[in-house]
Every structure is written in C-alpha cells, then in structure tokens.
Amino acid sequence: MNATADPALDTAALQALWRTMQRIRRFDERVRELFLDGTVKGTAHSCVGQEAIAAGACAALQESDFIISHHRGHGHCLAKGAEMPRMMAELLGRIDGYCRGLGGSMHVADLERNILGANGVVGAGIGIGTGAALAAQLRGDGSIGIAFFGDGAANEGIFHEALNLASLWKLPIVYLCENNQYGLSTAMSDSTAVDRLSRRAAGYSMPGLTIDGNDVLAVRATVAEAVERARRGEGPTLIEALTWRWGEHSMRANLPAYRSGVQEEQGRARDPIARVEASLREQHGVEDAWFAAQRAEVEMELAAAEAFARASREPTFDDLQDVVTAPHAAAAEAALWPGGSDDGSQRKLTFADAIREAFAIEMQRDPRVFLIGEDIGKIGGIFAVTRGLLERFGAARVRDTPISEQAIALAAVGAAISGQRPVAEVQIFDFVTLMMDALVNQAAKFRFMLGGVPTVPLVLRGPTGGGVRLGAQHSQSLESWLMHVPGLVVLAPSNPYDAKGLMLAALRDDNPVVFLEHKLAYLAPAAPVPEGDYVVPIGKAALRRAGEHCTVVATMTMVDKALAAANKLARAGISIEIIDPRTLRPLDLPTIVSSVKKTSRLVIVHEGWKRAGFGSEVAAAVAEEAIDWLDAPIVRITSRELPMPYNDKLERATMPQEADIVEAVRALVQRDAVAGRFE
Ligand SMILES: Cc1ncc(C[n+]2csc(CCOP(=O)(O)OP(=O)(O)O)c2C)c(N)n1
Ligand SMILES: [Mg+2]
C-alpha cells in the first residue's frame, strides 16, 4: 500500500496526517536553528525525514494507549498529542517544560497522554515498554502500546529478552523499529547479521513485517493491524519501517562523512511529506490555498511555542523539593522489638517466612502488587521466599520469567511507571550487574528526569552476601554501588522482625527500593515476628544494644556477630553500643552521630569490601559531623579485598567474624586506656 493508492482514506484523515508530519518537521527544523544559535543546549536528535512513522503509528492509537520512545522522539510526542509549547520549553530548559527543565530533549514525556517518555539509553524503551504492556495486561482495560526504537537498538540484548518475554506472555505491544539504516555513524550492513530486522520476529514467534516507513498510510494500516492483534490478546508484532534521517545523527554531531552524496539524495527523494502532499493534490483535489493556510497555522503555533518557552523562567534549586525521591510514607513501627525480651511465648518466623508474610499481607490489600522473577512461582524461589504465593494469588501476580535479568528489571520499571507495584527478584544479588541500567539509569532517575512528578514504586529484592560456599560470582555484597545512587532506597534487614516490617514499608513506598536479603539470614533460627500489619520506617536505624565505650555500626548478619562480640567484651568490662542502620540509603546519620558523640569511638562492620564500601561512607560522614568527639581513629572491619574463595575455611576468614570485632574494639579501647582516656 502507498500514499497514492488508498481510496479508503478520506481527505480529512489524510490532511490530518499531512498536518501532523508538517508540525513535526517544522518543530525539528526550528529546534535545529535554536541549537545552532545556542538557545537549545546539549543536544537533540532531529526526526526530519522520518515523520511518517510517528504520524502513521499514532494515528492508529487511542488516547488511552501508550507510547514509549527513544532519543529521536520529538515526533512521537507531537503525534501522540503532546503540546508544542511545553515541548519547546523543555528543550530550552525552562520550568514550564514537560520535565520542568530537568530532562531535556531525551526525556520528554507526558504521562497524562500516556507518552511514557523518550530515553537516552539505546534500547531501554523496548524493555520499559514491555513492562508498560504488562501493566496494561494486568489492568485488563484493553489498552495497548507502541515501543519506538531504532535499527541500532535492535542489536541490544534487551531487544531479544523483551521480545521473547512479550511473545511468551502475549503482551499487548507493537515493537516499531524505525530503520533509518544507521546507528550513529555505523551502517546497518556493518552492524547487523540479518538484512531485514523483521526476520528476527520469527525467533520469538511473532509476526514480523518490513514496510516503507516513508509511506504514512502503509505505516498507519500496518500498525493498526498490529494494534488490533494486541488488543485481541494475541500478543506483540515487530514492524520494521524503512526510512532515512535527513542530516546528522544529532544536532551536536560534526562527524567526518560516512554516507555518500548519492545516498543522501536518494534518501531525501523519498520525502514522506511530499508524497502525501502529492496525493492530496492529485487524488483528493486539495488546493494551494489549503496548504498555505496550514503552513501559516503551523508557523504560528511554532512561534507561539517558542514565545511561551522563552517567557518561562529557568528552574532553580528551590524548585527541586522531593524531585529525586518521593516522600516516604509516614510509618509507625510496632512497639515490639523482640531483642532481649523474648520470653519464648512469641510467635517465631524465619527470615524468609517473615518476608513471605509481608507479601501475603500486601498482595491481599493492594491488587497492584505483583511478583516477577526466575523460578519464584512453582518452586517459590531458590530460597523459598515466595513459596505458596502462586497457589494463593495466581499466575498473573506471581510470574515465573525466562532467565532475562535485563527484561525483568526494565519490565518492572515500565510496570511501576504505569501504575502497578512490581516486586522483582534477582535470583542471586551478584546478577544485579545485569540489571544496572534499569536501576541506575531508569528507575532511579525517572522521577527526576520527568520533573519530579512521577513515582516509581518497585522493589528489587534477592539474596546477597557470602557464607554458603557459592564462590566468587554468587557471594558478593555490592550494596555500596546502589547506595551511591540518588533516587534509590537501599534496605538491609538483619532479622525476621525487620525483614517483615521493612518489606511492608518497601511495598508501600513510592520509590525504587533495593531490598537485600542475606543468605545467612535465611539460615538463621526463627525469631519473634508479630502477626498482622506493621511497618518498620525507612531511614530509621535501630539501637540494638546500648553501651558507652564504643559505637559499633553493623549491617545485616554482622549485627548478630556484633551482639555476640558485645557479650565477650562485656566480660572484659567493655560495653559497646550497637547500631543497625537497617536502611543504607537514606542513612540515619543522626542516630549514628549521636551515639558516636556519646561513646567517642566508632567501629563499622560490614561484609562488603573496604575500598569505597559502606563503611567508607559512614566513616566520612561521621568525620564531617563529629570528628571533635572522637577519641580514636575510626575502624572499618570488612571482608578482605578478594573475590569470595570457595574453600570454606578461606571463605570464613575472608568475611568479618565476631573475633575481628572483639579484637578491634579491644585494641581501640586499650589504646585509649594506655593513654589514660578509658574509664
Ligand atoms: C546504551 C547506549 N549506547 C550508546 C549510546 C550512544 N548513542 C546514542 S544514539 C545512538 C545510535 C542509535 O541508533 P539507532 O538505534 O539506529 O537510532 P537512530 O539514532 O538511528 O534513530 C548511539 C550509539 C546510547 N545513548 N546508549
Ligand atoms: Mg538508526
């Protein structure tokens, strides 16, 4: 089908498509001028030459359908109904922009119109869109979506993971590849082993079609069919729309020639707007006057958008309240803390049972909560944390996935920004390396990049740490990487009581929460856990034992080791005060600092490595706030700087033990005793 041969399309509809394309083209042409004169900063990616794909595809959608875009996304937003003034204001970095000037060209979004945003990471939208489609399927409201991406993105791993997942679950999504034949400077023929990307659909059991992406009617008709298939619940379609970008990869790019003049000429000769214009004139009798009037209107709209943008003020730090992290829900902790007061009459649960109980309470209370991960359903996860939940809540809400960490994590982001509350399991925390884009570039920044408005309520949880002889790739403590990132919450419970209460807090929090479950905690004896609903507040440390001679800040299983060390030290007349931060980010620094001011000594014990570890942060922060109160150097007790050895004696010796704490505290206190400062 092509633009000159579709008698079914009425004149008004074709005129609307022409107008959308003209608006897109003029917008990007003007943005380029504004970039060249320094008004638009950074960079932006023009979609001039590719307008038919955005216009044709969005014409096949309803308002409630979503789109997710990539770095070359202005056209997608405009075609889906975004307002030009707010887009222009965003590109000028102004407060009235879609992202309040915090996102820029690569992050424009309008969630009210189900425009889930452009993205600066190639391929990310494919995964996030898959999650948004999962959310649509879970809601069951008949909405569907399109993920736009480039030919270059089709070589990212997420393309393969996401298409497999979407086909498996029959998710309502259309994967629309704008094949402009280049990824930055690299031709598809130099980067891609197939000649047609649509062939890859066969590998994922979905229809794959290659169409002329410069023929707006072909795009519209093909996408409409794929949309209907998705709406019928038959699953995704991959469409490869062939096109050509006019000009450079980005407005900033100033690259040596990599495309020939002939190619450029041939590409431009397939101008999608000129083709529709010819059809309107020749088949529909539309005359000059209509085009002239439309062009004038578009120019007026553009000028008004620019004036609006220029008149809008720039954001200041005063505008940035709560833009990175949504406020944590106020939470009241149950009065019960079992430590020391266990008279044997209280109900006891293991760490895993306690977490499972939190899931059961919240899944019962909030239908938006669902679980996703490898082997979490039928067998309940390899550490049995989710055992029994599939039977109770069903396969839609307890979802066994393929082994696709990137897709799991990005789908969780997509579902979270679409109103669901996903809980993703990382089977062993070491594999978070495969999820880092989802966590660091997407989940942690989505709220900020979109001006501090949306929420990203997801939990990523799983077993961390060593001690069970799983070797160097299954035993790491990588929490300091995650603590480093503004926008993430990092929780690290040390006992079943906190595990349940913190998990309930995590499930109700509107931020991406990383929830660390130490493998040795799974193996620890059951401990008292109250029945019913209670929440341990995020960002509040627990005082595990009061003492006067030294503060010991310990995380996760190190808390038990510190408690055991405290008993030994007490026999030598040394009393330590043990603080369990429970939340690693945001850290409850006031509790730690006030304890250090009381004891004048600080030992930090955690299982990760020393360099740039959790302890480094605590030591630096305490030094900043309370160095004058310290009577001795701060000591960090950590694992040795080794990957975890398999041999169990070596493994134990690599991890901090009770004796290390006893020795370190004793040395600190004795050092001061020699100097006459220890009472
Ligand atoms: C993960 C990642 N790798 C590299 C880049 C840098 N980069 C931005 S756009 C781009 C080319 C993408 O090509 P394609 O997907 O075909 O989209 P097009 O630019 O052609 O529209 C590259 C390499 C990036 N932003 N993200
Ligand atoms: Mg490309």
PDB file of C-alpha atoms in Angstrom, residues 20 23-24 27 47 54-55 58 67-84 86-88 90-91 98-99 104-111 113-119 148 178:
ATOM      1  CA  THR A  20       0.971  16.154  11.909  1.00  0.00           C
ATOM      2  CA  ARG A  23       4.216  20.099  12.586  1.00  0.00           C
ATOM      3  CA  ILE A  24       6.877  17.530  13.397  1.00  0.00           C
ATOM      4  CA  PHE A  27       9.366  21.708  15.038  1.00  0.00           C
ATOM      5  CA  CYS A  47      13.499  13.161  13.120  1.00  0.00           C
ATOM      6  CA  ALA A  54       5.307   8.775  14.206  1.00  0.00           C
ATOM      7  CA  ALA A  55       2.288  10.242  12.419  1.00  0.00           C
ATOM      8  CA  CYS A  58      -0.001   7.277  16.481  1.00  0.00           C
ATOM      9  CA  ILE A  67       3.851   5.047  23.520  1.00  0.00           C
ATOM     10  CA  ILE A  68       7.442   4.883  24.633  1.00  0.00           C
ATOM     11  CA  SER A  69      10.120   6.451  22.595  1.00  0.00           C
ATOM     12  CA  HIS A  70      13.859   6.795  22.176  1.00  0.00           C
ATOM     13  CA  HIS A  71      16.343   9.633  21.790  1.00  0.00           C
ATOM     14  CA  ARG A  72      14.863  10.701  18.431  1.00  0.00           C
ATOM     15  CA  GLY A  73      11.466  11.203  19.955  1.00  0.00           C
ATOM     16  CA  HIS A  74      10.040  14.687  19.329  1.00  0.00           C
ATOM     17  CA  GLY A  75       7.854  13.400  16.508  1.00  0.00           C
ATOM     18  CA  HIS A  76       6.404  10.587  18.590  1.00  0.00           C
ATOM     19  CA  CYS A  77       5.394  13.002  21.335  1.00  0.00           C
ATOM     20  CA  LEU A  78       3.813  15.509  18.954  1.00  0.00           C
ATOM     21  CA  ALA A  79       1.956  12.809  17.061  1.00  0.00           C
ATOM     22  CA  LYS A  80       0.539  11.426  20.329  1.00  0.00           C
ATOM     23  CA  GLY A  81      -0.757  14.844  21.261  1.00  0.00           C
ATOM     24  CA  ALA A  82       1.963  16.492  23.336  1.00  0.00           C
ATOM     25  CA  GLU A  83       1.749  20.266  23.445  1.00  0.00           C
ATOM     26  CA  MET A  84       4.337  22.092  21.404  1.00  0.00           C
ATOM     27  CA  ARG A  86       5.667  22.597  26.745  1.00  0.00           C
ATOM     28  CA  MET A  87       7.984  20.601  24.493  1.00  0.00           C
ATOM     29  CA  MET A  88       9.772  23.728  23.385  1.00  0.00           C
ATOM     30  CA  GLU A  90      11.630  21.667  27.908  1.00  0.00           C
ATOM     31  CA  LEU A  91      14.176  21.951  25.141  1.00  0.00           C
ATOM     32  CA  TYR A  98       7.301  18.826  30.362  1.00  0.00           C
ATOM     33  CA  CYS A  99      10.120  17.910  32.733  1.00  0.00           C
ATOM     34  CA  GLY A 104      15.584  17.961  28.053  1.00  0.00           C
ATOM     35  CA  SER A 105      15.106  16.547  24.586  1.00  0.00           C
ATOM     36  CA  MET A 106      15.972  12.971  25.503  1.00  0.00           C
ATOM     37  CA  HIS A 107      13.398  12.701  28.301  1.00  0.00           C
ATOM     38  CA  VAL A 108      10.293  14.495  27.085  1.00  0.00           C
ATOM     39  CA  ALA A 109       7.214  12.702  28.380  1.00  0.00           C
ATOM     40  CA  ASP A 110       3.576  13.458  29.078  1.00  0.00           C
ATOM     41  CA  LEU A 111       2.183  10.781  31.322  1.00  0.00           C
ATOM     42  CA  ARG A 113      -1.332  11.432  27.471  1.00  0.00           C
ATOM     43  CA  ASN A 114       0.321   8.073  28.066  1.00  0.00           C
ATOM     44  CA  ILE A 115       3.545   9.268  26.497  1.00  0.00           C
ATOM     45  CA  LEU A 116       5.999   7.383  28.706  1.00  0.00           C
ATOM     46  CA  GLY A 117       8.975   9.304  27.516  1.00  0.00           C
ATOM     47  CA  ALA A 118      11.949   9.482  25.285  1.00  0.00           C
ATOM     48  CA  ASN A 119      15.040   7.775  26.617  1.00  0.00           C
ATOM     49  CA  PHE A 148       9.552   3.026  19.065  1.00  0.00           C
ATOM     50  CA  GLU A 178      12.465   2.987  12.712  1.00  0.00           C
TER      51      GLU A 178
END
